[in-house]
Coordinates of C-alpha atoms in Angstrom, one line a residue:
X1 CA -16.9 -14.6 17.5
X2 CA -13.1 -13.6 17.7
X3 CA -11.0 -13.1 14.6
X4 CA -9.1 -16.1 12.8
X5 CA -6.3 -15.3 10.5
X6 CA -4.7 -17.1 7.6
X7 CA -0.8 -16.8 8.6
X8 CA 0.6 -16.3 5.3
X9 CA 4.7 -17.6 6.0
X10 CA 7.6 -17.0 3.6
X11 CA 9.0 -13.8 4.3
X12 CA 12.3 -13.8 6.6
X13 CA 12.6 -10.2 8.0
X14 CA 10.4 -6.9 8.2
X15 CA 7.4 -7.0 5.8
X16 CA 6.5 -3.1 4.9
X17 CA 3.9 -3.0 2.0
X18 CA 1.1 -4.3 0.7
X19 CA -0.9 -3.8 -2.5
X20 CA -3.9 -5.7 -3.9
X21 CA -4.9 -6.1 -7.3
X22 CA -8.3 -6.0 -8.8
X23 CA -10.2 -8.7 -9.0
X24 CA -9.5 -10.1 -12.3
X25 CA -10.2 -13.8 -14.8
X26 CA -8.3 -15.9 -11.9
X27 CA -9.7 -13.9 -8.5
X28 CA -7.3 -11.4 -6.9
X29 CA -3.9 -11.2 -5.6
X30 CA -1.9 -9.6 -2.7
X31 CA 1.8 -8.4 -3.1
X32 CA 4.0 -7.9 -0.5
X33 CA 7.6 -6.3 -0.2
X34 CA 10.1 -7.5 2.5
X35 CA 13.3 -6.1 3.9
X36 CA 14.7 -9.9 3.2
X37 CA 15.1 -8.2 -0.7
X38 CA 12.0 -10.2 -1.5
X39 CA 8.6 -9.3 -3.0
X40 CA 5.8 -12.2 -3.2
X41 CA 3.0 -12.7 -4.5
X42 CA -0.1 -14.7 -3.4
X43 CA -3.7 -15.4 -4.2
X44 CA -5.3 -12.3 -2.1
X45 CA -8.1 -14.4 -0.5
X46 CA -6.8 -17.4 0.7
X47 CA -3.3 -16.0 1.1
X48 CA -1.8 -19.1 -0.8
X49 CA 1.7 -19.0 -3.1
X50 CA 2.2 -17.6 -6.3
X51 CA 5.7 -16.6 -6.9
X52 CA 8.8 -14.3 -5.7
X53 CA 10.9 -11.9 -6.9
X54 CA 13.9 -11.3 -5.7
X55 CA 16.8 -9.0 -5.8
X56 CA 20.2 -9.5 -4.5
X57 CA 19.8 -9.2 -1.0
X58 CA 18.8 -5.9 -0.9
X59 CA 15.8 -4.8 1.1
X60 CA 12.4 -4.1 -0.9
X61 CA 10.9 -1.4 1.1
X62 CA 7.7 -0.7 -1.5
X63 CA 5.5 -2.4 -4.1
X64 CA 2.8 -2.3 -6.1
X65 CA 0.8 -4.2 -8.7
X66 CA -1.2 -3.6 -11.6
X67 CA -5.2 -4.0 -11.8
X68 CA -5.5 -7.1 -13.8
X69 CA -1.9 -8.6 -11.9
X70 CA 0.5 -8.8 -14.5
X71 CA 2.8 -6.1 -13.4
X72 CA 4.9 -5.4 -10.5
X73 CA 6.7 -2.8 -9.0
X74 CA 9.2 -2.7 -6.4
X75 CA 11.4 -0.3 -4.8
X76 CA 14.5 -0.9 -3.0
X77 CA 17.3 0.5 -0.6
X78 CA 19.6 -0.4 -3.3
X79 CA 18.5 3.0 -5.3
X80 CA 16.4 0.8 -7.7
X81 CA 12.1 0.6 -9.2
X82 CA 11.7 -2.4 -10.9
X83 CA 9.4 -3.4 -13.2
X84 CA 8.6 -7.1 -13.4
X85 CA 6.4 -9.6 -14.9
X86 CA 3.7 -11.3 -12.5
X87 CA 2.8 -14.4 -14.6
X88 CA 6.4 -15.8 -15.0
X89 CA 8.4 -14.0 -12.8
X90 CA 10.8 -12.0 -15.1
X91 CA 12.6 -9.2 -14.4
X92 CA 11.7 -7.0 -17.1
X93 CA 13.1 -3.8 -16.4
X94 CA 14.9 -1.2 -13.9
X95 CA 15.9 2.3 -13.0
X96 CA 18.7 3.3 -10.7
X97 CA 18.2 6.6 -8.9
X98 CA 20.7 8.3 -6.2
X99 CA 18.8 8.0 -3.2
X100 CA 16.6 4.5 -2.2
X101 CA 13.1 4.0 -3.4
X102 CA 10.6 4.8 -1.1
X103 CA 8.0 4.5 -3.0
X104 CA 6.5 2.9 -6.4
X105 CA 3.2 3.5 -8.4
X106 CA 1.6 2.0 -11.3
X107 CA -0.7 3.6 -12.8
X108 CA -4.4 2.3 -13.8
X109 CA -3.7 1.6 -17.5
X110 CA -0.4 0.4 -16.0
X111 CA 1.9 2.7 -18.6
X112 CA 3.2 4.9 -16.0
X113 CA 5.2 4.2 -13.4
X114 CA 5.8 6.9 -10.3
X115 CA 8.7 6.9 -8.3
X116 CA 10.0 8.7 -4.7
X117 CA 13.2 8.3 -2.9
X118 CA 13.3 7.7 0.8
X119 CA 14.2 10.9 3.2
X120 CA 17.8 10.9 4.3
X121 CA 17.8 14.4 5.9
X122 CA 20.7 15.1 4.4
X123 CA 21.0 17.9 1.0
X124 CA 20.2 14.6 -1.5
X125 CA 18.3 16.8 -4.1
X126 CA 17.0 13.6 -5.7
X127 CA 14.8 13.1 -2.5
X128 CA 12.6 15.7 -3.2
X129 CA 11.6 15.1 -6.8
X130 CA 9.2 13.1 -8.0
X131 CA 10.0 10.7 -11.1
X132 CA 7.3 9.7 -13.7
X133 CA 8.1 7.1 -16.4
X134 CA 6.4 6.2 -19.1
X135 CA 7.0 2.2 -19.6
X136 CA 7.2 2.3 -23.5
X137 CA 10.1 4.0 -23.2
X138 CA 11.6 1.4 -20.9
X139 CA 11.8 3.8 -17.8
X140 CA 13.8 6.7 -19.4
X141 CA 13.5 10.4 -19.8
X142 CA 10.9 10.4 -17.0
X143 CA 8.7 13.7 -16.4
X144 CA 10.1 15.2 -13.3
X145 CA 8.2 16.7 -10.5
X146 CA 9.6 19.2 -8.2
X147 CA 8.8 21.1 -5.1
X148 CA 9.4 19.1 -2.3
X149 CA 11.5 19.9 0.7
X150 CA 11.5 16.6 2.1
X151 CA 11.9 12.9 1.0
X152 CA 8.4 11.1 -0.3
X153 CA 6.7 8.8 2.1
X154 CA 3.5 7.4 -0.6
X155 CA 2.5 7.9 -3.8
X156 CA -0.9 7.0 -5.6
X157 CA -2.4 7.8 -9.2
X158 CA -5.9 9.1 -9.5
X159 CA -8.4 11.1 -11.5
X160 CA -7.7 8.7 -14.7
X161 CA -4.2 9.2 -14.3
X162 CA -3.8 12.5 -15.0
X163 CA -2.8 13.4 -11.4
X164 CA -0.7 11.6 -8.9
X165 CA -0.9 12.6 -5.3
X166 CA 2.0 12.7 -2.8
X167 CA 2.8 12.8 1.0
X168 CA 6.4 13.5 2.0
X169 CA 8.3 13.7 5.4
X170 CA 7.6 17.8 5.3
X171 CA 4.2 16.8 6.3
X172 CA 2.3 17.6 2.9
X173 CA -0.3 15.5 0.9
X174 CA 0.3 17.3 -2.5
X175 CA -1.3 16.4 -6.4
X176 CA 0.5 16.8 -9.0
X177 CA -1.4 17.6 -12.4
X178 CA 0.9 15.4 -15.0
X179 CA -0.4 17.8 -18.3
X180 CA 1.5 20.7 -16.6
X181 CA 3.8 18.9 -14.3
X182 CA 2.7 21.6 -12.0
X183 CA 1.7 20.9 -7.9
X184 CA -2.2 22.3 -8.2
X185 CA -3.4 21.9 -4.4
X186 CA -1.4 20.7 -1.4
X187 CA -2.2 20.3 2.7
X188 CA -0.4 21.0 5.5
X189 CA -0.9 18.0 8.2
X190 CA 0.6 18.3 11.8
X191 CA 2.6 15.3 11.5
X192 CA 3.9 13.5 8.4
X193 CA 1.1 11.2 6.6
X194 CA 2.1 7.7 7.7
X195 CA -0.4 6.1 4.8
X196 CA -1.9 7.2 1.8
X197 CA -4.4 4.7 0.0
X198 CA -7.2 6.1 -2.6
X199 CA -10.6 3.5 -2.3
X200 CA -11.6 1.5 -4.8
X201 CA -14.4 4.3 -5.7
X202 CA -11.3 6.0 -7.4
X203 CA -12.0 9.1 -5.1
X204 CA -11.9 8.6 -1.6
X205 CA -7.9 9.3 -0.3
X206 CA -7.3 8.0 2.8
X207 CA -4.7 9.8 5.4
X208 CA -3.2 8.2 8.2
X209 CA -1.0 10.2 10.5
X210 CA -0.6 11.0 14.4
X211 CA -3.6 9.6 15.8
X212 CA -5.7 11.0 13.3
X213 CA -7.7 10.0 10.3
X214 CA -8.8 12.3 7.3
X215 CA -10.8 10.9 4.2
X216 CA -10.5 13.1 1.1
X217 CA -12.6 13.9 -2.1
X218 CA -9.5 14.4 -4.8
X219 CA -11.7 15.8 -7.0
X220 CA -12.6 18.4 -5.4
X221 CA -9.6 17.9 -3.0
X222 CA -11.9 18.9 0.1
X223 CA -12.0 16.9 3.2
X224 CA -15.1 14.6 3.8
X225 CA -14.3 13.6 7.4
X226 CA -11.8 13.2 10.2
X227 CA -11.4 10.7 13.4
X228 CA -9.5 10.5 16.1
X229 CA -8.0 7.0 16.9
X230 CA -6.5 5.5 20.7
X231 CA -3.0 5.0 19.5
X232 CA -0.6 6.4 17.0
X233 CA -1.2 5.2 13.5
X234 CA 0.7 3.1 11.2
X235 CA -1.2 3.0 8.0
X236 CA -5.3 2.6 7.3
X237 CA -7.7 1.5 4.5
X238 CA -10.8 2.0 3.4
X239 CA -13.7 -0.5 2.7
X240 CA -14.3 -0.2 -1.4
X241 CA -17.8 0.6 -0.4
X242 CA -17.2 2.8 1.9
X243 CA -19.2 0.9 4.9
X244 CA -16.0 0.7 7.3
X245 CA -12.5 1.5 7.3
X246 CA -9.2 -0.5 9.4
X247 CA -6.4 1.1 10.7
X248 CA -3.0 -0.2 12.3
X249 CA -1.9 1.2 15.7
X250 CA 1.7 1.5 16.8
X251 CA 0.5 -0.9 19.8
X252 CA -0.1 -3.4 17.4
X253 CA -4.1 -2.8 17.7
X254 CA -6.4 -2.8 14.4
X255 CA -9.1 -1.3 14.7
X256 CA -12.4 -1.5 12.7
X257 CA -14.1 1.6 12.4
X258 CA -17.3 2.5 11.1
X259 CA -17.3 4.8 8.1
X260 CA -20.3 7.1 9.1
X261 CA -19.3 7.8 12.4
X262 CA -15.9 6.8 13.3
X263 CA -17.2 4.3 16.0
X264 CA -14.9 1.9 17.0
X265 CA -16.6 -1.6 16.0
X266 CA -13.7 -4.3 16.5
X267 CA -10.4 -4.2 17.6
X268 CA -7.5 -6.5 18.5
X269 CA -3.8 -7.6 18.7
X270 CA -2.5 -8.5 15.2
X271 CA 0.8 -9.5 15.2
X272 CA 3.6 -9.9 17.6
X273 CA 5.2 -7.2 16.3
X274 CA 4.8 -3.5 15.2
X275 CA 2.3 -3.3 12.2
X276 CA 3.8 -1.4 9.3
X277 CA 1.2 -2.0 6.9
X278 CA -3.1 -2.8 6.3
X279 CA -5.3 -3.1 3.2
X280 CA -8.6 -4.0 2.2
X281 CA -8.9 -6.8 -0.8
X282 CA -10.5 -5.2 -3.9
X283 CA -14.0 -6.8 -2.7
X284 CA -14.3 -6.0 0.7
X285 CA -14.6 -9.6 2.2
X286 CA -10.1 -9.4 3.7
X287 CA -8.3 -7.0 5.2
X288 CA -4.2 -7.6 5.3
X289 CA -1.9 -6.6 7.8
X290 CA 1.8 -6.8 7.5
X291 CA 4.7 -6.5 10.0
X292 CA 8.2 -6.9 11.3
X293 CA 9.7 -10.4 11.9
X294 CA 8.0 -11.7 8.5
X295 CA 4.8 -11.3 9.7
X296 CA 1.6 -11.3 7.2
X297 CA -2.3 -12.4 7.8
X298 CA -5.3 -12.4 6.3
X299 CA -8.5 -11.2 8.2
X300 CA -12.3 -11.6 8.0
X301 CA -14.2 -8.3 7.2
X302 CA -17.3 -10.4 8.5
X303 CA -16.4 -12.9 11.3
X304 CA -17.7 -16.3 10.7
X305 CA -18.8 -16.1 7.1
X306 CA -17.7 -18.8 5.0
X307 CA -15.1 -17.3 2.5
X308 CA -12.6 -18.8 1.3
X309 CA -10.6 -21.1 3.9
X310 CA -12.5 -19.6 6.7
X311 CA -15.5 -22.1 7.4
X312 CA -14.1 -25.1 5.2
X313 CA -11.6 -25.7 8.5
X314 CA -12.1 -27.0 11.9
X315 CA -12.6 -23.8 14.1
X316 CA -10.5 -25.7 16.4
X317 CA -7.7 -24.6 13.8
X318 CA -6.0 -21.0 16.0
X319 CA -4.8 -19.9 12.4
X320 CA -4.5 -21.5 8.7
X321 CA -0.5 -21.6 7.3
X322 CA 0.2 -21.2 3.9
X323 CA 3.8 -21.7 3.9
X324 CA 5.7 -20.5 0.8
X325 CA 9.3 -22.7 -0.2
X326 CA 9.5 -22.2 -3.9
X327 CA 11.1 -19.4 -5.9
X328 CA 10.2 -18.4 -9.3

């Protein structure tokens, strides 16, 4: 059986990141951030309408969301993280920085926030610094971690948030110990990490760059394995339980890969455009793939189980819309 998506619509330009929630009261949701200065948010397994959030016009080019999905975070080419409220809407609070926001992390007890500015090759010292807020104090006087030489590509919290772990356009993967606000191990990767996702076991750090892939223990911060992939990467996930793992090719392939060995089980054509971004739902039944020219789907871990809309629809169906008008 081939893959059916859910064609999630709404978004008007270049969709470039995703984040899931956990699964929580109400299920689990999926965040998105758009270059049309929108952020939205949707029910993460059937991919149907929640709510946006919306700047000025200004392109979102990060976001993330809190474990039980009452937070999010965004980050903007308009120098700004933002901090707003997932059940109504609200903007609750921002931060203006000098250089645009790459990159935005909440934390799993969701009272830290970590920030990184995009890399404009240019002597923007701000760039290279890594900004952690606490949100009690309403996103002032942030702890400020430096060492750096390039602008931050992702950033992820882990070890009980006492650590965060970076990758930056000087082609490290660094963690940062937040008692010290000292760097405490750091890799050197032939090409600049093009993804950065830890797995729902809270250990597992997935690296995407080049053609490569490189699963990490950050505990130990030793690598488990590595694969080599057909195309240049975009970005890649990991299964929560570790059984398989998705990446998104610069030819606009994913491919399904098995954990153990790196075989390549499934792949296909996702979107008519390039891919920028894929992620596994919190319970292993979804992946999501986003991409340019407002592109978003949902897609079956396990082709032809029934699971949310797929198998309550006519397979006759090519995909399922859930188109999104409103505006919270």
């Amino acid at each position: 059986m081939s893959q059916v998506p859910v064609n999630c619509l709404g978004h008007m330009g270049n969709v470039v990141s995703l984040a899931y929630s956990k699964v929580c009261t109400s299920g689990y949701y999926l965040a998105s951030a758009c270059d049309d200065g929108q952020s939205m948010l949707r029910h993460g397994d059937t991919g149907d309408w929640v709510g946006n959030f919306a700047t000025e016009g200004d392109a979102m080019l990060s976001v993330d969301i809190n474990r039980d999905a009452t937070l999010l975070a965004t980050g903007g080419v308009d120098c700004s993280a933002r901090i707003w409220n997932a059940i109504d809407g609200n903007h609750l609070m921002n931060v203006m920085l000098q250089s645009p926001v790459r990159s935005v992390a909440l934390s799993k007890d969701s009272t830290l926030l970590a920030v990184g500015c995009a890399d404009r090759q240019f002597d923007h010292t701000c760039d290279k610094i890594l900004y952690v807020y606490n949100l009690a104090n309403e996103l002032v006087y942030p702890r400020v971690l430096s060492g750096l030489t390039r602008g931050v590509r992702d950033l992820v919290f882990c070890r009980d948030d006492r650590m965060v772990l970076s990758s930056s356009h000087d082609r490290t993967v660094r963690l940062w110990d937040l008692i010290s606000d000292r760097k405490t191990h750091s890799m050197v990767l032939p090409h600049h990490a093009k993804s950065l996702e830890l797995c729902g076991d809270g250990r597992t750090l997935t690296i995407a760059y080049g053609r490569s892939i490189v699963f990490l223990d950050v505990d130990r911060f030793e690598v488990l394995k590595k694969f080599k992939l057909p195309a240049r990467l975009m970005s890649a996930s990991l299964h929560p339980e570790r059984k398989t793992f998705v990446c998104a090719g610069s030819n606009r392939v994913i491919y399904k890969c098995d954990y153990a060995t790196g075989e390549i089980l499934e792949s296909f054509v996702a979107h008519d455009s390039k891919v920028r971004c894929i992620r596994y739902s919190p319970d292993g039944e979804v992946f999501a793939t986003c991409a340019n020219n407002g592109g978003l789907r949902l897609w079956q871990q396990n082709v032809g189980k029934t699971y949310a809309l797929w198998g309550t629809r006519s397979d006759d169906v090519e995909d399922y819309d859930n188109i999104s008008v409103r505006t919270i």
